[in-house]
Amino acid sequence: MMTEQIERAVADFRALLTEQIARTGEMEKAPPPKDYQSMPHIRIGMVDGDGIGPIIMREARRVLALLLAPHIASGRVELVDIEGLTIENRLATGKAIPDDTLAAIRSCDVLLKGPTTTPKGGSMESANVAMRRALDLYANVRPVTVPSEGIDWTFFRENTEGEYVLGSRGIEINGRLAMDFKVTTVAGTRRIARAAFEYAKNNGKTSVAIVTKANIMKKTDGSFSAICHEVAKDYPGITAEDWYIDIMTANLVNEKIRSRFEVFLLPNLYGDIITDEAAQIQGGVGTAGSANMGDQYAMFEAIHGSAPRMIEEGIGEYANPESILRAAVMLLSHIGLSAEADRLAGALTTCSEREKRVVVTGDRDGATCREYADYLMETLTK
Ligand code: IPM
Ligand code: MG
């Protein structure tokens, strides 16, 4: 019985290995990145998601329709509603992203996406993870700033491999053990490292912190760090520093040194964890946006989850739309609409940091999502 299970696990493992090797081959022959500036028509897909997703996306849609009105009228930009990325539909079809929804997603160039619910355990994969993989969105870019403290961090989290790529395909020997896999590929690490160093170079940053646990995860993190250093050689003005994830989580709450960090480059899971910590330092996970970038598509989303508890407690309308709107700022600048991106970013700063006339707390004592959006739209048209 046990031997049989082991044999089956070995066969599964062989298949995983073969598949992952094939994936590295695909990455190596990827076509050149899309040039949004030269595109006459850009389709922005709007995906609601679950829980508070439809509520914050409803407001994001109003804000974008106002901000982009001239571009929508001229046909340069189109806002496309994409239905069906709901937990009910995913459970009914047994697919992390139902086929027709994925086809609609692929027909767009960039996406603004509300949070989706992922069931714990079982084998249903997170819609987020599936989308990052399906569209090859390999760079998860998460900026965090606290101007009053001199904090200006940009996280480059590897987004398609590491602990996530086979996260729903681990091996279990019933009653005895469970095993998951972490995958680091040369091509996958090289492209995220390139993205981080290019960003540093283009934005006048002088250091990149490579954050791993290479003392323990010797093969995967060891190779991640080595490849990042290899890429760093092409950027002579930029220092590449190695840090371990445990001490880096401490550094972020160390007020004496934290403002000296600029760009962070990390494998998937560490990036997931530390960016929540960083967002909290900025004012909460509701305040940060997140960009998932690939060469052909890019998806922008709130850093937080779908908050099912808020829906259960009947306070969904009090959700904070700031994070999704910060994501919209990144979307606009990604497609080259930097004037609109700056206008929205400026209005968000006025509403959330400077004037704070309407404050969303995530509960009944605060303003609703709609009230905040009204205030923002009023600020935008002033
Ligand atoms: C994030 C989220 C996702 C992740 C979840 C929703 C799958 O926490 O974007 O950080 O773990 O990547
Ligand atoms: Mg996360």
Coordinates of C-alpha atoms and ligand atoms in Angstrom, one line a residue:
M1 CA 0.0 0.0 0.0
M2 CA 2.7 2.5 1.1
T3 CA 5.0 1.4 -1.8
E4 CA 2.2 1.9 -4.2
Q5 CA 1.6 5.5 -2.9
I6 CA 5.3 6.2 -3.1
E7 CA 5.4 4.9 -6.7
R8 CA 2.5 7.1 -7.6
A9 CA 4.1 10.1 -5.9
V10 CA 7.4 9.5 -7.9
A11 CA 5.5 9.4 -11.1
D12 CA 3.7 12.6 -10.2
F13 CA 7.0 14.2 -9.4
R14 CA 8.5 13.2 -12.7
A15 CA 5.6 14.8 -14.5
L16 CA 6.0 18.0 -12.6
L17 CA 9.6 18.2 -13.3
T18 CA 9.1 17.6 -17.0
E19 CA 6.4 20.3 -17.1
Q20 CA 8.5 22.9 -15.3
I21 CA 11.5 22.3 -17.6
A22 CA 9.1 22.9 -20.5
R23 CA 8.0 26.1 -18.9
T24 CA 11.5 27.4 -18.7
G25 CA 11.7 26.7 -22.5
E26 CA 8.6 28.8 -23.1
M27 CA 10.1 31.7 -21.0
E28 CA 13.2 31.7 -23.1
K29 CA 11.4 32.2 -26.4
A30 CA 8.9 34.8 -25.1
P31 CA 8.0 37.5 -27.7
P32 CA 9.0 41.2 -27.1
P33 CA 6.9 43.3 -24.7
K34 CA 3.8 45.1 -25.9
D35 CA 4.3 48.8 -26.6
Y36 CA 1.1 50.5 -25.2
Q37 CA 2.2 53.9 -26.4
S38 CA 1.9 52.9 -30.0
M39 CA -1.5 51.2 -29.7
P40 CA -4.5 53.0 -31.2
H41 CA -7.0 51.2 -29.0
I42 CA -6.5 49.8 -25.4
R43 CA -9.0 47.6 -23.8
I44 CA -9.1 47.8 -20.0
G45 CA -10.8 44.8 -18.5
M46 CA -12.7 45.4 -15.3
V47 CA -13.1 42.2 -13.2
D48 CA -15.2 42.5 -10.0
G49 CA -14.1 39.4 -8.0
D50 CA -15.7 38.3 -4.7
G51 CA -16.8 39.8 -1.3
I52 CA -16.1 43.5 -1.3
G53 CA -14.7 43.2 -4.8
P54 CA -17.9 44.3 -6.7
I55 CA -18.3 47.2 -4.2
I56 CA -14.8 48.7 -4.6
M57 CA -14.8 48.0 -8.3
R58 CA -18.1 49.7 -8.8
E59 CA -16.5 52.9 -7.5
A60 CA -13.3 52.4 -9.4
R61 CA -15.4 52.1 -12.6
R62 CA -17.1 55.5 -11.9
V63 CA -13.8 57.1 -11.2
L64 CA -12.1 55.8 -14.4
A65 CA -15.1 56.6 -16.5
L66 CA -14.8 60.2 -15.3
L67 CA -11.1 60.4 -15.6
L68 CA -10.8 58.8 -19.0
A69 CA -14.0 60.3 -20.5
P70 CA -12.1 62.0 -23.4
H71 CA -10.1 58.9 -24.2
I72 CA -13.2 56.7 -24.1
A73 CA -15.1 59.2 -26.3
S74 CA -12.3 59.2 -28.9
G75 CA -12.1 55.4 -28.9
R76 CA -8.4 55.3 -27.6
V77 CA -9.5 53.5 -24.4
E78 CA -12.4 51.1 -23.8
L79 CA -13.6 49.9 -20.3
V80 CA -14.7 46.3 -20.7
D81 CA -16.7 44.6 -18.0
I82 CA -15.7 41.0 -17.4
E83 CA -18.1 38.8 -15.7
G84 CA -17.8 35.4 -14.1
L85 CA -14.7 35.5 -11.9
T86 CA -16.8 34.6 -8.8
I87 CA -16.2 31.9 -6.3
E88 CA -19.7 30.4 -7.1
N89 CA -18.9 30.2 -10.8
R90 CA -15.4 28.8 -10.1
L91 CA -16.8 26.1 -7.8
A92 CA -19.5 25.3 -10.4
T93 CA -17.1 24.9 -13.3
G94 CA -14.3 23.4 -11.2
K95 CA -11.9 25.9 -12.7
A96 CA -9.8 28.6 -11.0
I97 CA -10.7 30.8 -14.0
P98 CA -13.7 29.6 -16.0
D99 CA -12.9 29.2 -19.7
D100 CA -15.2 32.0 -21.1
T101 CA -13.9 34.4 -18.4
L102 CA -10.3 33.6 -19.3
A103 CA -11.1 34.2 -23.0
A104 CA -12.7 37.6 -22.1
I105 CA -9.6 38.4 -20.0
R106 CA -7.3 37.6 -22.8
S107 CA -9.2 39.8 -25.2
C108 CA -8.1 42.8 -23.1
D109 CA -4.7 44.4 -22.7
V110 CA -4.7 45.4 -19.1
L111 CA -7.0 44.5 -16.2
L112 CA -8.2 46.1 -13.0
K113 CA -9.3 43.3 -10.7
G114 CA -11.1 43.2 -7.4
P115 CA -10.0 40.6 -4.8
T116 CA -11.1 37.0 -5.2
T117 CA -11.9 34.4 -2.6
T118 CA -9.7 31.3 -2.3
P119 CA -11.0 28.3 -0.4
K120 CA -8.5 26.9 2.1
G121 CA -7.2 23.4 1.5
G122 CA -8.8 21.3 -1.2
S123 CA -7.5 21.5 -4.7
M124 CA -9.2 24.7 -6.1
E125 CA -6.4 27.0 -7.0
S126 CA -6.5 30.7 -6.2
A127 CA -7.9 32.7 -9.2
N128 CA -5.1 35.2 -8.6
V129 CA -2.4 32.6 -8.9
A130 CA -4.0 31.0 -11.9
M131 CA -4.3 34.4 -13.7
R132 CA -0.7 35.3 -12.9
R133 CA 0.3 32.1 -14.5
A134 CA -2.1 32.1 -17.5
L135 CA -1.0 35.6 -18.5
D136 CA 2.6 35.1 -17.3
L137 CA 2.5 38.1 -15.0
Y138 CA 5.9 37.6 -13.6
A139 CA 6.6 40.8 -11.7
N140 CA 4.5 41.8 -8.8
V141 CA 5.4 45.4 -8.1
R142 CA 4.2 47.0 -4.9
P143 CA 5.2 50.5 -4.0
V144 CA 4.9 51.7 -0.4
T145 CA 5.6 55.2 0.6
V146 CA 5.5 57.2 3.9
P147 CA 6.7 60.6 2.8
S148 CA 6.8 62.1 6.3
E149 CA 9.4 59.4 7.2
G150 CA 11.3 59.3 4.0
I151 CA 10.1 55.8 3.2
D152 CA 9.9 55.2 -0.5
W153 CA 10.0 51.4 -1.1
T154 CA 9.3 49.4 -4.2
F155 CA 9.0 45.7 -3.9
F156 CA 9.7 43.4 -6.9
R157 CA 8.1 40.1 -5.9
E158 CA 8.6 37.2 -8.3
N159 CA 5.0 36.3 -9.2
T160 CA 4.9 33.1 -11.2
E161 CA 7.1 30.5 -9.5
G162 CA 8.7 29.8 -6.1
E163 CA 6.3 28.3 -3.6
Y164 CA 3.2 29.2 -5.7
V165 CA 3.7 27.5 -9.0
L166 CA 3.0 24.0 -7.7
G167 CA 1.2 25.1 -4.6
S168 CA -1.9 23.1 -5.3
R169 CA 0.1 20.1 -6.6
G170 CA 2.0 18.9 -3.6
I171 CA 2.3 15.2 -2.7
E172 CA 0.5 13.4 0.2
I173 CA 1.2 10.0 1.6
N174 CA -2.0 9.5 3.5
G175 CA -1.6 9.4 7.2
R176 CA 2.1 10.0 7.0
L177 CA 3.3 13.1 5.4
A178 CA 2.6 16.0 3.0
M179 CA 5.2 17.6 0.7
D180 CA 5.0 20.8 -1.3
F181 CA 7.5 22.1 -3.9
K182 CA 9.2 25.3 -4.5
V183 CA 10.6 26.0 -7.9
T184 CA 13.2 28.6 -8.9
T185 CA 14.2 28.7 -12.6
V186 CA 17.1 30.6 -14.2
A187 CA 14.9 32.3 -16.8
G188 CA 12.2 33.2 -14.2
T189 CA 14.7 34.7 -11.8
R190 CA 16.6 36.5 -14.5
R191 CA 13.5 38.4 -15.8
I192 CA 12.3 39.6 -12.4
A193 CA 15.8 40.6 -11.5
R194 CA 16.1 42.5 -14.7
A195 CA 12.7 44.3 -14.0
A196 CA 14.0 45.4 -10.5
F197 CA 17.3 46.6 -11.7
E198 CA 15.8 48.4 -14.7
Y199 CA 13.4 50.1 -12.4
A200 CA 16.2 51.1 -10.0
K201 CA 18.3 52.5 -12.9
N202 CA 15.4 54.4 -14.4
N203 CA 14.3 55.9 -11.1
G204 CA 17.6 57.0 -9.7
K205 CA 17.8 54.3 -7.0
T206 CA 21.3 53.2 -5.9
S207 CA 20.6 49.9 -4.1
V208 CA 18.6 46.7 -4.5
A209 CA 18.1 44.4 -1.5
I210 CA 17.9 40.8 -2.6
V211 CA 15.9 39.1 0.1
T212 CA 16.0 35.3 0.5
K213 CA 16.6 32.6 3.1
A214 CA 19.4 31.1 1.1
N215 CA 21.1 29.8 4.3
I216 CA 18.2 27.3 4.6
M217 CA 16.6 27.0 1.1
K218 CA 19.9 26.4 -0.4
K219 CA 19.0 25.3 -3.9
T220 CA 16.1 27.6 -4.7
D221 CA 17.0 30.7 -2.8
G222 CA 20.7 30.1 -3.3
S223 CA 20.2 30.1 -7.0
F224 CA 17.7 33.1 -6.9
S225 CA 20.4 35.2 -5.1
A226 CA 23.2 34.1 -7.4
I227 CA 21.2 34.9 -10.6
C228 CA 20.2 38.3 -9.2
H229 CA 23.9 39.1 -8.6
E230 CA 24.7 38.0 -12.1
V231 CA 22.1 40.4 -13.5
A232 CA 23.4 43.1 -11.1
K233 CA 26.7 43.1 -13.0
D234 CA 25.0 44.9 -15.8
Y235 CA 24.1 47.8 -13.5
P236 CA 27.4 49.2 -12.2
G237 CA 25.9 52.2 -10.3
I238 CA 23.6 50.0 -8.3
T239 CA 24.6 48.0 -5.2
A240 CA 23.1 44.6 -4.8
E241 CA 22.8 43.6 -1.1
D242 CA 21.9 40.2 0.2
W243 CA 19.5 40.1 3.2
Y244 CA 17.7 37.2 4.9
I245 CA 13.9 37.5 5.0
D246 CA 13.7 37.2 8.8
I247 CA 16.0 40.1 9.6
M248 CA 14.4 42.1 6.8
T249 CA 11.0 41.8 8.4
A250 CA 12.6 43.3 11.5
N251 CA 14.4 46.0 9.5
L252 CA 11.0 47.3 8.2
V253 CA 9.9 48.1 11.7
N254 CA 13.3 49.5 12.7
E255 CA 12.7 53.2 12.4
K256 CA 16.4 53.9 12.6
I257 CA 17.3 52.2 9.3
R258 CA 14.2 51.4 7.3
S259 CA 14.2 54.6 5.2
R260 CA 17.5 53.6 3.6
F261 CA 16.0 50.7 1.7
E262 CA 14.8 51.5 -1.8
V263 CA 14.1 48.5 -4.0
F264 CA 13.5 44.9 -2.8
L265 CA 13.8 41.9 -5.0
L266 CA 12.4 38.6 -3.6
P267 CA 10.9 35.2 -4.3
N268 CA 7.2 34.8 -4.4
L269 CA 6.2 33.8 -0.8
Y270 CA 8.6 36.2 1.0
G271 CA 7.3 38.9 -1.2
D272 CA 3.7 38.1 -0.4
I273 CA 4.3 38.3 3.3
I274 CA 6.6 41.3 3.6
T275 CA 4.5 43.5 1.3
D276 CA 1.6 43.1 3.7
E277 CA 3.9 44.2 6.5
A278 CA 5.1 47.1 4.4
A279 CA 1.5 48.2 3.5
Q280 CA 0.6 48.2 7.1
I281 CA 3.5 50.6 7.8
Q282 CA 2.0 52.9 5.1
G283 CA -1.4 52.9 6.8
G284 CA -2.9 49.4 6.2
V285 CA -3.4 46.8 3.5
G286 CA -6.4 48.8 2.3
T287 CA -4.0 51.6 1.2
A288 CA -1.6 49.9 -1.2
G289 CA -2.0 49.0 -4.8
S290 CA -0.4 46.1 -6.5
A291 CA 0.8 45.6 -10.2
N292 CA 1.2 42.2 -11.8
M293 CA 3.2 42.7 -14.9
G294 CA 4.1 40.5 -17.8
D295 CA 5.3 41.4 -21.2
Q296 CA 1.9 40.9 -23.0
Y297 CA -0.6 41.7 -20.2
A298 CA -0.7 43.5 -16.9
M299 CA -3.2 43.1 -14.1
F300 CA -3.6 45.7 -11.3
E301 CA -5.3 44.9 -8.1
A302 CA -5.8 45.9 -4.5
I303 CA -3.2 44.3 -2.1
H304 CA -5.9 43.1 0.3
G305 CA -8.3 40.2 0.1
S306 CA -12.1 39.9 -0.5
A307 CA -12.9 40.5 3.2
P308 CA -15.8 38.0 3.4
R309 CA -16.2 38.9 7.1
M310 CA -17.2 42.4 6.1
I311 CA -19.9 41.0 3.9
E312 CA -21.1 38.6 6.6
E313 CA -21.3 41.5 9.0
G314 CA -23.2 43.6 6.5
I315 CA -20.6 46.3 6.4
G316 CA -19.3 45.7 2.8
E317 CA -20.4 49.2 1.7
Y318 CA -17.8 50.6 4.2
A319 CA -14.9 49.0 2.4
N320 CA -12.0 51.3 1.5
P321 CA -11.6 51.7 -2.3
E322 CA -8.2 53.4 -1.9
S323 CA -6.1 50.3 -2.6
I324 CA -7.9 49.5 -5.9
L325 CA -7.7 53.2 -6.9
R326 CA -3.9 53.2 -6.2
A327 CA -3.8 50.1 -8.4
A328 CA -5.7 52.1 -11.1
V329 CA -3.0 54.8 -10.9
M330 CA -0.4 52.2 -11.7
L331 CA -2.5 50.9 -14.6
L332 CA -2.8 54.3 -16.1
S333 CA 0.9 55.0 -15.9
H334 CA 1.6 51.5 -17.3
I335 CA -0.4 52.2 -20.5
G336 CA 1.3 55.6 -20.9
L337 CA -1.5 57.8 -19.5
S338 CA 0.8 59.5 -17.0
A339 CA -1.1 62.8 -16.8
E340 CA -4.3 60.9 -15.8
A341 CA -2.3 58.8 -13.4
D342 CA -0.8 61.9 -11.8
R343 CA -4.3 63.5 -11.5
L344 CA -5.7 60.4 -9.8
A345 CA -2.7 60.0 -7.5
G346 CA -2.9 63.7 -6.6
A347 CA -6.6 63.5 -5.8
L348 CA -6.0 60.4 -3.7
T349 CA -3.3 62.2 -1.7
T350 CA -5.6 65.1 -1.1
C351 CA -8.5 63.0 0.0
S352 CA -6.7 60.4 2.0
E353 CA -3.7 62.3 3.4
R354 CA -4.1 66.0 3.2
E355 CA -7.7 67.0 3.7
K356 CA -9.2 63.8 5.0
R357 CA -12.7 65.3 4.9
V358 CA -14.2 61.9 4.3
V359 CA -12.6 59.1 6.1
V360 CA -13.2 55.4 5.5
T361 CA -12.5 53.2 8.5
G362 CA -13.9 49.9 7.1
D363 CA -16.7 50.0 9.7
R364 CA -20.0 51.9 10.3
D365 CA -18.2 54.7 12.1
G366 CA -16.6 55.7 8.9
A367 CA -17.7 56.9 5.5
T368 CA -18.9 54.4 2.8
C369 CA -17.0 53.4 -0.2
R370 CA -19.4 55.5 -2.4
E371 CA -19.0 58.6 -0.2
Y372 CA -15.3 58.4 -0.5
A373 CA -15.5 58.0 -4.3
D374 CA -17.9 61.0 -4.5
Y375 CA -15.4 63.1 -2.6
L376 CA -12.6 61.9 -4.8
M377 CA -14.6 62.7 -8.0
E378 CA -15.4 66.1 -6.7
T379 CA -11.7 66.7 -6.0
L380 CA -10.8 65.4 -9.5
T381 CA -13.2 67.9 -11.2
K382 CA -12.2 70.9 -9.1
Ligands
IPM1 C1 -1.5 38.8 -2.7 C2 -2.5 37.8 -2.1 C3 -2.5 36.5 -3.0 C4 -1.1 35.9 -2.9 C5 -3.6 35.5 -2.6 C6 -4.9 36.1 -2.7 C7 -3.5 34.3 -3.5 O1 -2.2 37.5 -0.8 O2 -1.7 39.2 -3.8 O3 -0.6 39.1 -2.0 O4 -0.8 35.1 -2.0 O5 -0.3 36.2 -3.7
MG2 MG -0.6 38.7 0.0

